[in-house]
JSON list of C-alpha atoms in Angstrom, two decimals:
[
{"chain": "V", "resi": 1, "resn": "UNK", "atom": "CA", "xyz": [128.58, 117.72, 110.36]},
{"chain": "V", "resi": 2, "resn": "UNK", "atom": "CA", "xyz": [130.32, 120.83, 109.06]},
{"chain": "V", "resi": 3, "resn": "UNK", "atom": "CA", "xyz": [133.15, 118.73, 107.59]},
{"chain": "V", "resi": 4, "resn": "UNK", "atom": "CA", "xyz": [130.62, 116.39, 105.99]},
{"chain": "V", "resi": 5, "resn": "UNK", "atom": "CA", "xyz": [128.94, 119.35, 104.29]},
{"chain": "V", "resi": 6, "resn": "UNK", "atom": "CA", "xyz": [132.26, 120.60, 103.01]},
{"chain": "V", "resi": 7, "resn": "UNK", "atom": "CA", "xyz": [133.15, 117.11, 101.81]},
{"chain": "V", "resi": 8, "resn": "UNK", "atom": "CA", "xyz": [129.87, 116.84, 99.91]},
{"chain": "V", "resi": 9, "resn": "UNK", "atom": "CA", "xyz": [130.36, 120.21, 98.25]},
{"chain": "V", "resi": 10, "resn": "UNK", "atom": "CA", "xyz": [133.93, 119.40, 97.24]},
{"chain": "V", "resi": 11, "resn": "UNK", "atom": "CA", "xyz": [132.99, 115.95, 95.96]},
{"chain": "V", "resi": 12, "resn": "UNK", "atom": "CA", "xyz": [130.13, 117.20, 93.85]},
{"chain": "V", "resi": 13, "resn": "UNK", "atom": "CA", "xyz": [132.08, 120.19, 92.55]},
{"chain": "V", "resi": 14, "resn": "UNK", "atom": "CA", "xyz": [135.18, 118.25, 91.62]},
{"chain": "V", "resi": 15, "resn": "UNK", "atom": "CA", "xyz": [133.67, 115.01, 90.39]},
{"chain": "V", "resi": 16, "resn": "UNK", "atom": "CA", "xyz": [130.72, 116.20, 88.37]},
{"chain": "V", "resi": 17, "resn": "UNK", "atom": "CA", "xyz": [132.45, 118.05, 85.49]},
{"chain": "V", "resi": 18, "resn": "UNK", "atom": "CA", "xyz": [133.72, 115.07, 83.53]},
{"chain": "V", "resi": 19, "resn": "UNK", "atom": "CA", "xyz": [132.26, 111.59, 83.81]},
{"chain": "V", "resi": 20, "resn": "UNK", "atom": "CA", "xyz": [134.83, 110.36, 81.28]},
{"chain": "V", "resi": 21, "resn": "UNK", "atom": "CA", "xyz": [137.66, 111.13, 83.71]},
{"chain": "V", "resi": 22, "resn": "UNK", "atom": "CA", "xyz": [136.12, 109.17, 86.58]},
{"chain": "V", "resi": 23, "resn": "UNK", "atom": "CA", "xyz": [134.56, 105.73, 86.74]},
{"chain": "V", "resi": 24, "resn": "UNK", "atom": "CA", "xyz": [130.88, 106.61, 86.36]},
{"chain": "V", "resi": 25, "resn": "UNK", "atom": "CA", "xyz": [129.70, 103.87, 88.72]},
{"chain": "V", "resi": 26, "resn": "UNK", "atom": "CA", "xyz": [132.12, 104.98, 91.45]},
{"chain": "V", "resi": 27, "resn": "UNK", "atom": "CA", "xyz": [130.88, 108.54, 91.04]},
{"chain": "V", "resi": 28, "resn": "UNK", "atom": "CA", "xyz": [127.24, 107.45, 91.27]},
{"chain": "V", "resi": 29, "resn": "UNK", "atom": "CA", "xyz": [128.07, 105.43, 94.40]},
{"chain": "V", "resi": 30, "resn": "UNK", "atom": "CA", "xyz": [129.68, 108.53, 95.93]},
{"chain": "V", "resi": 31, "resn": "UNK", "atom": "CA", "xyz": [126.54, 110.54, 95.12]},
{"chain": "V", "resi": 32, "resn": "UNK", "atom": "CA", "xyz": [124.34, 107.89, 96.75]},
{"chain": "V", "resi": 33, "resn": "UNK", "atom": "CA", "xyz": [126.55, 107.82, 99.86]},
{"chain": "V", "resi": 34, "resn": "UNK", "atom": "CA", "xyz": [126.39, 111.60, 100.21]},
{"chain": "V", "resi": 35, "resn": "UNK", "atom": "CA", "xyz": [122.65, 111.72, 99.55]},
{"chain": "V", "resi": 36, "resn": "UNK", "atom": "CA", "xyz": [122.14, 109.17, 102.34]},
{"chain": "V", "resi": 37, "resn": "UNK", "atom": "CA", "xyz": [124.50, 111.14, 104.58]},
{"chain": "V", "resi": 38, "resn": "UNK", "atom": "CA", "xyz": [122.35, 114.25, 104.22]},
{"chain": "V", "resi": 39, "resn": "UNK", "atom": "CA", "xyz": [119.01, 112.49, 104.70]},
{"chain": "V", "resi": 40, "resn": "UNK", "atom": "CA", "xyz": [117.14, 112.10, 107.99]},
{"chain": "V", "resi": 41, "resn": "UNK", "atom": "CA", "xyz": [114.41, 109.66, 108.76]},
{"chain": "V", "resi": 42, "resn": "UNK", "atom": "CA", "xyz": [111.46, 110.89, 110.83]},
{"chain": "V", "resi": 43, "resn": "UNK", "atom": "CA", "xyz": [111.29, 107.54, 112.61]},
{"chain": "V", "resi": 44, "resn": "UNK", "atom": "CA", "xyz": [114.64, 105.77, 112.28]},
{"chain": "V", "resi": 45, "resn": "UNK", "atom": "CA", "xyz": [114.46, 101.98, 112.41]},
{"chain": "V", "resi": 46, "resn": "UNK", "atom": "CA", "xyz": [115.57, 100.36, 115.62]},
{"chain": "V", "resi": 47, "resn": "UNK", "atom": "CA", "xyz": [118.55, 98.54, 114.22]},
{"chain": "V", "resi": 48, "resn": "UNK", "atom": "CA", "xyz": [122.22, 99.34, 114.00]},
{"chain": "V", "resi": 49, "resn": "UNK", "atom": "CA", "xyz": [122.55, 99.02, 110.22]},
{"chain": "V", "resi": 50, "resn": "UNK", "atom": "CA", "xyz": [121.08, 101.30, 107.58]},
{"chain": "V", "resi": 51, "resn": "UNK", "atom": "CA", "xyz": [119.94, 98.74, 104.99]},
{"chain": "V", "resi": 52, "resn": "UNK", "atom": "CA", "xyz": [120.48, 99.79, 101.37]},
{"chain": "V", "resi": 53, "resn": "UNK", "atom": "CA", "xyz": [118.87, 97.52, 98.78]},
{"chain": "V", "resi": 54, "resn": "UNK", "atom": "CA", "xyz": [120.10, 97.68, 95.19]},
{"chain": "V", "resi": 55, "resn": "UNK", "atom": "CA", "xyz": [118.31, 96.92, 91.94]},
{"chain": "V", "resi": 56, "resn": "UNK", "atom": "CA", "xyz": [120.85, 98.35, 89.52]},
{"chain": "V", "resi": 57, "resn": "UNK", "atom": "CA", "xyz": [123.27, 97.10, 86.88]},
{"chain": "V", "resi": 58, "resn": "UNK", "atom": "CA", "xyz": [126.16, 94.93, 88.12]},
{"chain": "V", "resi": 59, "resn": "UNK", "atom": "CA", "xyz": [128.76, 97.70, 87.75]},
{"chain": "V", "resi": 60, "resn": "UNK", "atom": "CA", "xyz": [126.87, 100.14, 89.96]},
{"chain": "V", "resi": 61, "resn": "UNK", "atom": "CA", "xyz": [125.97, 97.37, 92.38]},
{"chain": "V", "resi": 62, "resn": "UNK", "atom": "CA", "xyz": [129.68, 96.51, 92.76]},
{"chain": "V", "resi": 63, "resn": "UNK", "atom": "CA", "xyz": [130.59, 100.19, 93.27]},
{"chain": "V", "resi": 64, "resn": "UNK", "atom": "CA", "xyz": [127.90, 100.52, 95.95]},
{"chain": "V", "resi": 65, "resn": "UNK", "atom": "CA", "xyz": [129.08, 97.32, 97.65]},
{"chain": "V", "resi": 66, "resn": "UNK", "atom": "CA", "xyz": [132.47, 98.95, 98.28]},
{"chain": "V", "resi": 67, "resn": "UNK", "atom": "CA", "xyz": [130.64, 101.25, 100.71]},
{"chain": "V", "resi": 68, "resn": "UNK", "atom": "CA", "xyz": [129.37, 98.33, 102.81]},
{"chain": "V", "resi": 69, "resn": "UNK", "atom": "CA", "xyz": [130.17, 98.88, 106.47]},
{"chain": "V", "resi": 70, "resn": "UNK", "atom": "CA", "xyz": [130.85, 102.62, 106.17]},
{"chain": "V", "resi": 71, "resn": "UNK", "atom": "CA", "xyz": [129.29, 104.81, 108.80]},
{"chain": "V", "resi": 72, "resn": "UNK", "atom": "CA", "xyz": [126.54, 107.35, 108.23]},
{"chain": "V", "resi": 73, "resn": "UNK", "atom": "CA", "xyz": [125.95, 109.28, 111.43]},
{"chain": "V", "resi": 74, "resn": "UNK", "atom": "CA", "xyz": [125.64, 106.56, 114.07]},
{"chain": "V", "resi": 75, "resn": "UNK", "atom": "CA", "xyz": [124.65, 103.75, 111.71]},
{"chain": "V", "resi": 76, "resn": "UNK", "atom": "CA", "xyz": [126.61, 101.37, 109.52]},
{"chain": "V", "resi": 77, "resn": "UNK", "atom": "CA", "xyz": [125.64, 100.90, 105.85]},
{"chain": "V", "resi": 78, "resn": "UNK", "atom": "CA", "xyz": [124.62, 97.39, 104.86]},
{"chain": "V", "resi": 79, "resn": "UNK", "atom": "CA", "xyz": [124.08, 96.69, 101.14]},
{"chain": "V", "resi": 80, "resn": "UNK", "atom": "CA", "xyz": [122.05, 93.82, 99.73]},
{"chain": "V", "resi": 81, "resn": "UNK", "atom": "CA", "xyz": [120.32, 93.06, 96.44]},
{"chain": "V", "resi": 82, "resn": "UNK", "atom": "CA", "xyz": [116.67, 94.07, 96.30]},
{"chain": "V", "resi": 83, "resn": "UNK", "atom": "CA", "xyz": [114.14, 91.34, 95.80]},
{"chain": "V", "resi": 84, "resn": "UNK", "atom": "CA", "xyz": [110.68, 91.68, 94.26]},
{"chain": "V", "resi": 85, "resn": "UNK", "atom": "CA", "xyz": [109.41, 93.37, 97.41]},
{"chain": "V", "resi": 86, "resn": "UNK", "atom": "CA", "xyz": [112.24, 95.26, 99.10]},
{"chain": "V", "resi": 87, "resn": "UNK", "atom": "CA", "xyz": [110.78, 95.08, 102.61]},
{"chain": "V", "resi": 88, "resn": "UNK", "atom": "CA", "xyz": [113.20, 96.01, 105.34]},
{"chain": "V", "resi": 89, "resn": "UNK", "atom": "CA", "xyz": [115.12, 98.44, 103.14]},
{"chain": "V", "resi": 90, "resn": "UNK", "atom": "CA", "xyz": [115.81, 101.92, 104.48]},
{"chain": "V", "resi": 91, "resn": "UNK", "atom": "CA", "xyz": [117.08, 102.96, 101.06]},
{"chain": "V", "resi": 92, "resn": "UNK", "atom": "CA", "xyz": [116.29, 101.47, 97.66]},
{"chain": "V", "resi": 93, "resn": "UNK", "atom": "CA", "xyz": [118.74, 102.32, 94.88]},
{"chain": "V", "resi": 94, "resn": "UNK", "atom": "CA", "xyz": [117.22, 101.24, 91.60]},
{"chain": "V", "resi": 95, "resn": "UNK", "atom": "CA", "xyz": [117.66, 101.58, 87.87]},
{"chain": "V", "resi": 96, "resn": "UNK", "atom": "CA", "xyz": [114.91, 103.23, 85.85]},
{"chain": "V", "resi": 97, "resn": "UNK", "atom": "CA", "xyz": [113.98, 99.83, 84.42]},
{"chain": "V", "resi": 98, "resn": "UNK", "atom": "CA", "xyz": [113.59, 98.27, 87.90]},
{"chain": "V", "resi": 99, "resn": "UNK", "atom": "CA", "xyz": [110.23, 98.58, 89.65]},
{"chain": "V", "resi": 100, "resn": "UNK", "atom": "CA", "xyz": [110.19, 100.84, 92.70]},
{"chain": "V", "resi": 101, "resn": "UNK", "atom": "CA", "xyz": [107.23, 99.09, 94.24]},
{"chain": "V", "resi": 102, "resn": "UNK", "atom": "CA", "xyz": [104.73, 101.09, 96.26]},
{"chain": "V", "resi": 103, "resn": "UNK", "atom": "CA", "xyz": [105.82, 104.08, 98.29]},
{"chain": "V", "resi": 104, "resn": "UNK", "atom": "CA", "xyz": [106.71, 103.05, 101.82]},
{"chain": "V", "resi": 105, "resn": "UNK", "atom": "CA", "xyz": [107.18, 105.09, 104.95]},
{"chain": "V", "resi": 106, "resn": "UNK", "atom": "CA", "xyz": [110.79, 104.95, 106.03]},
{"chain": "V", "resi": 107, "resn": "UNK", "atom": "CA", "xyz": [112.21, 103.97, 102.62]},
{"chain": "V", "resi": 108, "resn": "UNK", "atom": "CA", "xyz": [114.18, 106.51, 100.62]},
{"chain": "V", "resi": 109, "resn": "UNK", "atom": "CA", "xyz": [114.16, 105.70, 96.89]},
{"chain": "V", "resi": 110, "resn": "UNK", "atom": "CA", "xyz": [117.09, 106.82, 94.73]},
{"chain": "V", "resi": 111, "resn": "UNK", "atom": "CA", "xyz": [116.82, 106.05, 91.02]},
{"chain": "V", "resi": 112, "resn": "UNK", "atom": "CA", "xyz": [119.51, 105.99, 88.35]},
{"chain": "V", "resi": 113, "resn": "UNK", "atom": "CA", "xyz": [117.99, 107.45, 85.20]},
{"chain": "V", "resi": 114, "resn": "UNK", "atom": "CA", "xyz": [114.41, 108.11, 86.33]},
{"chain": "V", "resi": 115, "resn": "UNK", "atom": "CA", "xyz": [112.39, 111.18, 85.47]},
{"chain": "V", "resi": 116, "resn": "UNK", "atom": "CA", "xyz": [110.73, 112.92, 88.38]},
{"chain": "V", "resi": 117, "resn": "UNK", "atom": "CA", "xyz": [108.06, 113.11, 89.66]},
{"chain": "V", "resi": 118, "resn": "UNK", "atom": "CA", "xyz": [106.95, 109.49, 89.71]},
{"chain": "V", "resi": 119, "resn": "UNK", "atom": "CA", "xyz": [105.26, 109.48, 93.15]},
{"chain": "V", "resi": 120, "resn": "UNK", "atom": "CA", "xyz": [107.84, 107.08, 94.67]},
{"chain": "V", "resi": 121, "resn": "UNK", "atom": "CA", "xyz": [111.36, 108.27, 93.82]},
{"chain": "V", "resi": 122, "resn": "UNK", "atom": "CA", "xyz": [112.81, 111.00, 96.04]},
{"chain": "V", "resi": 123, "resn": "UNK", "atom": "CA", "xyz": [116.14, 111.42, 94.22]},
{"chain": "V", "resi": 124, "resn": "UNK", "atom": "CA", "xyz": [116.92, 110.80, 90.56]},
{"chain": "V", "resi": 125, "resn": "UNK", "atom": "CA", "xyz": [120.48, 110.60, 89.28]},
{"chain": "V", "resi": 126, "resn": "UNK", "atom": "CA", "xyz": [120.99, 111.62, 85.68]},
{"chain": "V", "resi": 127, "resn": "UNK", "atom": "CA", "xyz": [123.35, 113.11, 83.17]},
{"chain": "V", "resi": 128, "resn": "UNK", "atom": "CA", "xyz": [123.37, 116.72, 82.12]},
{"chain": "V", "resi": 129, "resn": "UNK", "atom": "CA", "xyz": [125.77, 116.62, 79.19]},
{"chain": "V", "resi": 130, "resn": "UNK", "atom": "CA", "xyz": [128.97, 115.19, 80.64]},
{"chain": "V", "resi": 131, "resn": "UNK", "atom": "CA", "xyz": [127.99, 115.95, 84.22]},
{"chain": "V", "resi": 132, "resn": "UNK", "atom": "CA", "xyz": [126.27, 113.71, 86.70]},
{"chain": "V", "resi": 133, "resn": "UNK", "atom": "CA", "xyz": [123.45, 115.58, 88.43]},
{"chain": "V", "resi": 134, "resn": "UNK", "atom": "CA", "xyz": [120.57, 114.78, 90.70]},
{"chain": "V", "resi": 135, "resn": "UNK", "atom": "CA", "xyz": [117.01, 116.00, 91.05]},
{"chain": "V", "resi": 136, "resn": "UNK", "atom": "CA", "xyz": [115.02, 115.87, 94.28]},
{"chain": "V", "resi": 137, "resn": "UNK", "atom": "CA", "xyz": [111.29, 115.39, 94.84]},
{"chain": "V", "resi": 138, "resn": "UNK", "atom": "CA", "xyz": [110.76, 116.58, 98.43]},
{"chain": "V", "resi": 139, "resn": "UNK", "atom": "CA", "xyz": [107.10, 115.47, 98.36]},
{"chain": "V", "resi": 140, "resn": "UNK", "atom": "CA", "xyz": [108.08, 111.85, 97.63]},
{"chain": "V", "resi": 141, "resn": "UNK", "atom": "CA", "xyz": [110.73, 112.07, 100.36]},
{"chain": "V", "resi": 142, "resn": "UNK", "atom": "CA", "xyz": [108.25, 113.56, 102.84]},
{"chain": "V", "resi": 143, "resn": "UNK", "atom": "CA", "xyz": [105.72, 110.82, 102.01]},
{"chain": "V", "resi": 144, "resn": "UNK", "atom": "CA", "xyz": [108.46, 108.30, 102.86]},
{"chain": "V", "resi": 145, "resn": "UNK", "atom": "CA", "xyz": [109.20, 110.11, 106.13]},
{"chain": "V", "resi": 146, "resn": "UNK", "atom": "CA", "xyz": [112.58, 111.35, 104.94]},
{"chain": "V", "resi": 147, "resn": "UNK", "atom": "CA", "xyz": [113.90, 114.89, 104.81]},
{"chain": "V", "resi": 148, "resn": "UNK", "atom": "CA", "xyz": [117.07, 116.33, 103.30]},
{"chain": "V", "resi": 149, "resn": "UNK", "atom": "CA", "xyz": [119.57, 118.87, 104.54]},
{"chain": "V", "resi": 150, "resn": "UNK", "atom": "CA", "xyz": [119.27, 122.27, 102.92]},
{"chain": "V", "resi": 151, "resn": "UNK", "atom": "CA", "xyz": [122.93, 121.85, 101.89]},
{"chain": "V", "resi": 152, "resn": "UNK", "atom": "CA", "xyz": [122.01, 118.86, 99.74]},
{"chain": "V", "resi": 153, "resn": "UNK", "atom": "CA", "xyz": [119.00, 120.62, 98.25]},
{"chain": "V", "resi": 154, "resn": "UNK", "atom": "CA", "xyz": [121.17, 123.59, 97.20]},
{"chain": "V", "resi": 155, "resn": "UNK", "atom": "CA", "xyz": [123.39, 121.21, 95.19]},
{"chain": "V", "resi": 156, "resn": "UNK", "atom": "CA", "xyz": [120.51, 119.56, 93.34]},
{"chain": "V", "resi": 157, "resn": "UNK", "atom": "CA", "xyz": [119.97, 120.42, 89.69]},
{"chain": "V", "resi": 158, "resn": "UNK", "atom": "CA", "xyz": [116.22, 120.65, 90.34]},
{"chain": "V", "resi": 159, "resn": "UNK", "atom": "CA", "xyz": [114.10, 120.53, 93.45]},
{"chain": "V", "resi": 160, "resn": "UNK", "atom": "CA", "xyz": [110.52, 119.90, 92.38]}
]
């Protein structure tokens, strides 16, 4: 876990300064991967895969799909498009324009472009000038039964 923490810190420190130098969707996908890596579910589902549902633009969806099958702890990531009711999703990655649906225990919601707090979204990705940043709402995460490593929280722009 120590190497994962170092990897997260290096990734966020090196990649965030200039979105123009890096494919923005690939960078957002890396953020989502690392956010998931530093999240823990109070009651993990009894299945091998960690199901990540996406309701984002096609570019970000394609970047996230490249992570399909990667390991997070002892589980494999499995990406699929979100439907109207993303039941069975451990993580919902959505665009600000996509509905989050009601808060659900066991489902971490990460939003691209949302403003926090919105009572459902635990992590919001957003720009701060030319940098990609993220904000965390620990109350929304706790309501979903998800907690974050203190290492991740230290890297957030804002923790509400």
